[in-house]
Amino acid sequence: PIPFATVSVPGVSLGVMTDENGKYRIQTERRITEIKFSVIGYNAVTRVVKPGRTQTIDVELSPATQALQEVGIKPEKYKKKNNPARELI
């Protein structure tokens, strides 16, 4: 379970957040055909729903990974000699 994920209807301003146990419930009179699950750090997932029916939809979100191209450290910004981090840089 992923707590506090967003469960929304694409194209409509309708959505809820999962609780601390990853549970959610959406009720609407609108005729929706899909819902989207998203949370920071994971790839979003969209699932098709059957309009007019009560359904249980469980999803598994995969972690989003991003690789950094390059990390540069410039020691000239740390000119204070009494800074202990200076020796690490």
GROMACS .gro file of N, CA and C in nm:
model
  267
    1PRO      N    1   0.082  -0.120   0.000
    1PRO     CA    2   0.000   0.000   0.000
    1PRO      C    3   0.086   0.126   0.000
    2ILE      N    4   0.040   0.225  -0.074
    2ILE     CA    5   0.112   0.352  -0.077
    2ILE      C    6   0.021   0.460  -0.017
    3PRO      N    7   0.056   0.507   0.101
    3PRO     CA    8  -0.027   0.608   0.165
    3PRO      C    9  -0.014   0.744   0.097
    4PHE      N   10  -0.123   0.819   0.098
    4PHE     CA   11  -0.129   0.957   0.053
    4PHE      C   12  -0.099   0.975  -0.095
    5ALA      N   13  -0.132   0.873  -0.175
    5ALA     CA   14  -0.122   0.885  -0.321
    5ALA      C   15  -0.248   0.956  -0.372
    6THR      N   16  -0.239   1.017  -0.488
    6THR     CA   17  -0.352   1.085  -0.549
    6THR      C   18  -0.424   0.989  -0.643
    7VAL      N   19  -0.554   0.981  -0.630
    7VAL     CA   20  -0.639   0.903  -0.720
    7VAL      C   21  -0.732   1.004  -0.786
    8SER      N   22  -0.720   1.022  -0.918
    8SER     CA   23  -0.795   1.127  -0.985
    8SER      C   24  -0.857   1.078  -1.114
    9VAL      N   25  -0.948   1.159  -1.167
    9VAL     CA   26  -1.013   1.132  -1.294
    9VAL      C   27  -0.951   1.225  -1.397
   10PRO      N   28  -0.880   1.171  -1.497
   10PRO     CA   29  -0.817   1.256  -1.597
   10PRO      C   30  -0.918   1.344  -1.670
   11GLY      N   31  -0.882   1.472  -1.685
   11GLY     CA   32  -0.967   1.566  -1.757
   11GLY      C   33  -1.079   1.626  -1.676
   12VAL      N   34  -1.092   1.586  -1.550
   12VAL     CA   35  -1.199   1.634  -1.462
   12VAL      C   36  -1.135   1.673  -1.329
   13SER      N   37  -1.187   1.776  -1.266
   13SER     CA   38  -1.131   1.814  -1.136
   13SER      C   39  -1.198   1.732  -1.025
   14LEU      N   40  -1.171   1.603  -1.028
   14LEU     CA   41  -1.225   1.510  -0.930
   14LEU      C   42  -1.113   1.417  -0.887
   15GLY      N   43  -1.090   1.410  -0.758
   15GLY     CA   44  -0.986   1.321  -0.709
   15GLY      C   45  -0.989   1.310  -0.558
   16VAL      N   46  -0.921   1.211  -0.508
   16VAL     CA   47  -0.908   1.188  -0.364
   16VAL      C   48  -0.766   1.145  -0.334
   17MET      N   49  -0.734   1.139  -0.206
   17MET     CA   50  -0.603   1.092  -0.163
   17MET      C   51  -0.622   0.962  -0.087
   18THR      N   52  -0.531   0.868  -0.106
   18THR     CA   53  -0.540   0.744  -0.030
   18THR      C   54  -0.510   0.773   0.117
   19ASP      N   55  -0.562   0.689   0.205
   19ASP     CA   56  -0.536   0.708   0.347
   19ASP      C   57  -0.401   0.648   0.385
   20GLU      N   58  -0.372   0.643   0.514
   20GLU     CA   59  -0.242   0.593   0.559
   20GLU      C   60  -0.222   0.445   0.529
   21ASN      N   61  -0.332   0.375   0.494
   21ASN     CA   62  -0.323   0.234   0.457
   21ASN      C   63  -0.331   0.212   0.307
   22GLY      N   64  -0.331   0.321   0.229
   22GLY     CA   65  -0.338   0.310   0.085
   22GLY      C   66  -0.479   0.287   0.033
   23LYS      N   67  -0.579   0.301   0.117
   23LYS     CA   68  -0.719   0.279   0.078
   23LYS      C   69  -0.779   0.409   0.026
   24TYR      N   70  -0.874   0.398  -0.066
   24TYR     CA   71  -0.940   0.516  -0.121
   24TYR      C   72  -1.082   0.479  -0.163
   25ARG      N   73  -1.162   0.583  -0.189
   25ARG     CA   74  -1.298   0.564  -0.239
   25ARG      C   75  -1.336   0.688  -0.318
   26ILE      N   76  -1.384   0.667  -0.439
   26ILE     CA   77  -1.433   0.777  -0.523
   26ILE      C   78  -1.580   0.748  -0.554
   27GLN      N   79  -1.664   0.847  -0.533
   27GLN     CA   80  -1.804   0.837  -0.570
   27GLN      C   81  -1.838   0.958  -0.655
   28THR      N   82  -1.908   0.934  -0.766
   28THR     CA   83  -1.947   1.044  -0.853
   28THR      C   84  -2.069   1.005  -0.936
   29GLU      N   85  -2.142   1.105  -0.975
   29GLU     CA   86  -2.255   1.085  -1.066
   29GLU      C   87  -2.209   1.094  -1.212
   30ARG      N   88  -2.087   1.142  -1.231
   30ARG     CA   89  -2.032   1.156  -1.367
   30ARG      C   90  -2.006   1.019  -1.429
   31ARG      N   91  -2.008   1.016  -1.558
   31ARG     CA   92  -1.978   0.893  -1.631
   31ARG      C   93  -1.828   0.894  -1.662
   32ILE      N   94  -1.750   0.832  -1.576
   32ILE     CA   95  -1.605   0.829  -1.596
   32ILE      C   96  -1.564   0.694  -1.653
   33THR      N   97  -1.454   0.693  -1.727
   33THR     CA   98  -1.408   0.569  -1.789
   33THR      C   99  -1.268   0.528  -1.744
   34GLU      N  100  -1.198   0.619  -1.674
   34GLU     CA  101  -1.065   0.583  -1.625
   34GLU      C  102  -1.030   0.666  -1.503
   35ILE      N  103  -0.940   0.610  -1.422
   35ILE     CA  104  -0.885   0.683  -1.307
   35ILE      C  105  -0.734   0.669  -1.308
   36LYS      N  106  -0.670   0.770  -1.250
   36LYS     CA  107  -0.524   0.777  -1.250
   36LYS      C  108  -0.472   0.776  -1.107
   37PHE      N  109  -0.368   0.699  -1.084
   37PHE     CA  110  -0.303   0.687  -0.954
   37PHE      C  111  -0.163   0.748  -0.966
   38SER      N  112  -0.128   0.838  -0.875
   38SER     CA  113   0.004   0.900  -0.882
   38SER      C  114   0.053   0.940  -0.743
   39VAL      N  115   0.183   0.941  -0.729
   39VAL     CA  116   0.248   0.987  -0.607
   39VAL      C  117   0.392   1.020  -0.644
   40ILE      N  118   0.449   1.117  -0.578
   40ILE     CA  119   0.586   1.158  -0.608
   40ILE      C  120   0.681   1.042  -0.585
   41GLY      N  121   0.771   1.020  -0.679
   41GLY     CA  122   0.869   0.913  -0.668
   41GLY      C  123   0.828   0.784  -0.736
   42TYR      N  124   0.706   0.780  -0.790
   42TYR     CA  125   0.656   0.660  -0.858
   42TYR      C  126   0.599   0.697  -0.994
   43ASN      N  127   0.599   0.603  -1.087
   43ASN     CA  128   0.537   0.623  -1.217
   43ASN      C  129   0.385   0.617  -1.202
   44ALA      N  130   0.316   0.713  -1.262
   44ALA     CA  131   0.170   0.717  -1.256
   44ALA      C  132   0.110   0.601  -1.336
   45VAL      N  133  -0.007   0.555  -1.295
   45VAL     CA  134  -0.077   0.445  -1.361
   45VAL      C  135  -0.222   0.488  -1.385
   46THR      N  136  -0.273   0.461  -1.504
   46THR     CA  137  -0.414   0.488  -1.537
   46THR      C  138  -0.483   0.355  -1.561
   47ARG      N  139  -0.603   0.339  -1.504
   47ARG     CA  140  -0.680   0.216  -1.520
   47ARG      C  141  -0.819   0.249  -1.574
   48VAL      N  142  -0.870   0.161  -1.660
   48VAL     CA  143  -1.004   0.174  -1.714
   48VAL      C  144  -1.104   0.128  -1.610
   49VAL      N  145  -1.215   0.202  -1.598
   49VAL     CA  146  -1.322   0.163  -1.508
   49VAL      C  147  -1.451   0.147  -1.587
   50LYS      N  148  -1.543   0.070  -1.534
   50LYS     CA  149  -1.673   0.048  -1.597
   50LYS      C  150  -1.773   0.146  -1.537
   51PRO      N  151  -1.823   0.241  -1.616
   51PRO     CA  152  -1.916   0.341  -1.563
   51PRO      C  153  -2.040   0.277  -1.502
   52GLY      N  154  -2.087   0.338  -1.392
   52GLY     CA  155  -2.210   0.294  -1.329
   52GLY      C  156  -2.198   0.171  -1.241
   53ARG      N  157  -2.078   0.125  -1.214
   53ARG     CA  158  -2.059   0.005  -1.133
   53ARG      C  159  -1.971   0.035  -1.012
   54THR      N  160  -1.996  -0.039  -0.905
   54THR     CA  161  -1.905  -0.035  -0.790
   54THR      C  162  -1.793  -0.132  -0.820
   55GLN      N  163  -1.669  -0.085  -0.807
   55GLN     CA  164  -1.554  -0.167  -0.843
   55GLN      C  165  -1.444  -0.153  -0.739
   56THR      N  166  -1.366  -0.256  -0.725
   56THR     CA  167  -1.244  -0.250  -0.646
   56THR      C  168  -1.128  -0.254  -0.744
   57ILE      N  169  -1.046  -0.150  -0.739
   57ILE     CA  170  -0.932  -0.142  -0.831
   57ILE      C  171  -0.806  -0.124  -0.748
   58ASP      N  172  -0.722  -0.225  -0.750
   58ASP     CA  173  -0.593  -0.220  -0.682
   58ASP      C  174  -0.485  -0.204  -0.788
   59VAL      N  175  -0.388  -0.123  -0.760
   59VAL     CA  176  -0.277  -0.104  -0.854
   59VAL      C  177  -0.145  -0.116  -0.780
   60GLU      N  178  -0.042  -0.142  -0.856
   60GLU     CA  179   0.094  -0.143  -0.803
   60GLU      C  180   0.173  -0.039  -0.879
   61LEU      N  181   0.231   0.056  -0.808
   61LEU     CA  182   0.309   0.161  -0.871
   61LEU      C  183   0.457   0.123  -0.867
   62SER      N  184   0.525   0.147  -0.977
   62SER     CA  185   0.668   0.117  -0.981
   62SER      C  186   0.748   0.244  -0.952
   63PRO      N  187   0.860   0.230  -0.882
   63PRO     CA  188   0.942   0.346  -0.850
   63PRO      C  189   0.993   0.414  -0.977
   64ALA      N  190   0.988   0.545  -0.977
   64ALA     CA  191   1.043   0.623  -1.088
   64ALA      C  192   1.192   0.643  -1.063
   65THR      N  193   1.270   0.617  -1.162
   65THR     CA  194   1.414   0.635  -1.147
   65THR      C  195   1.462   0.738  -1.247
   66GLN      N  196   1.549   0.824  -1.200
   66GLN     CA  197   1.610   0.923  -1.286
   66GLN      C  198   1.759   0.925  -1.256
   67ALA      N  199   1.836   0.916  -1.360
   67ALA     CA  200   1.981   0.919  -1.344
   67ALA      C  201   2.033   1.060  -1.369
   68LEU      N  202   2.124   1.103  -1.285
   68LEU     CA  203   2.186   1.233  -1.305
   68LEU      C  204   2.294   1.220  -1.412
   69GLN      N  205   2.303   1.319  -1.497
   69GLN     CA  206   2.405   1.319  -1.601
   69GLN      C  207   2.544   1.339  -1.540
   70GLU      N  208   2.555   1.442  -1.457
   70GLU     CA  209   2.685   1.476  -1.401
   70GLU      C  210   2.664   1.561  -1.277
   71VAL      N  211   2.746   1.539  -1.178
   71VAL     CA  212   2.741   1.621  -1.058
   71VAL      C  213   2.877   1.687  -1.045
   72GLY      N  214   2.877   1.818  -1.031
   72GLY     CA  215   3.002   1.893  -1.018
   72GLY      C  216   3.011   1.959  -0.882
   73ILE      N  217   3.127   1.955  -0.822
   73ILE     CA  218   3.150   2.019  -0.693
   73ILE      C  219   3.260   2.122  -0.711
   74LYS      N  220   3.230   2.243  -0.670
   74LYS     CA  221   3.326   2.353  -0.686
   74LYS      C  222   3.374   2.398  -0.548
   75PRO      N  223   3.494   2.363  -0.510
   75PRO     CA  224   3.543   2.393  -0.375
   75PRO      C  225   3.567   2.541  -0.348
   76GLU      N  226   3.578   2.625  -0.449
   76GLU     CA  227   3.607   2.765  -0.425
   76GLU      C  228   3.494   2.838  -0.352
   77LYS      N  229   3.375   2.782  -0.348
   77LYS     CA  230   3.265   2.844  -0.276
   77LYS      C  231   3.278   2.827  -0.125
   78TYR      N  232   3.363   2.738  -0.082
   78TYR     CA  233   3.378   2.708   0.061
   78TYR      C  234   3.514   2.756   0.110
   79LYS      N  235   3.529   2.886   0.118
   79LYS     CA  236   3.659   2.943   0.153
   79LYS      C  237   3.680   2.960   0.303
   80LYS      N  238   3.575   2.943   0.382
   80LYS     CA  239   3.591   2.955   0.526
   80LYS      C  240   3.671   2.837   0.578
   81LYS      N  241   3.780   2.864   0.641
   81LYS     CA  242   3.868   2.757   0.687
   81LYS      C  243   3.813   2.684   0.809
   82ASN      N  244   3.722   2.746   0.884
   82ASN     CA  245   3.669   2.680   1.003
   82ASN      C  246   3.547   2.591   0.971
   83ASN      N  247   3.518   2.570   0.845
   83ASN     CA  248   3.407   2.485   0.804
   83ASN      C  249   3.458   2.341   0.790
   84PRO      N  250   3.412   2.248   0.873
   84PRO     CA  251   3.462   2.109   0.867
   84PRO      C  252   3.428   2.038   0.735
   85ALA      N  253   3.326   2.083   0.667
   85ALA     CA  254   3.290   2.021   0.539
   85ALA      C  255   3.391   2.054   0.430
   86ARG      N  256   3.469   2.159   0.449
   86ARG     CA  257   3.569   2.200   0.349
   86ARG      C  258   3.670   2.090   0.320
   87GLU      N  259   3.707   2.015   0.422
   87GLU     CA  260   3.804   1.908   0.405
   87GLU      C  261   3.747   1.793   0.323
   88LEU      N  262   3.617   1.774   0.328
   88LEU     CA  263   3.554   1.667   0.252
   88LEU      C  264   3.543   1.702   0.104
   89ILE      N  265   3.536   1.830   0.076
   89ILE     CA  266   3.520   1.875  -0.062
   89ILE      C  267   3.657   1.888  -0.125
   0.00000   0.00000   0.00000
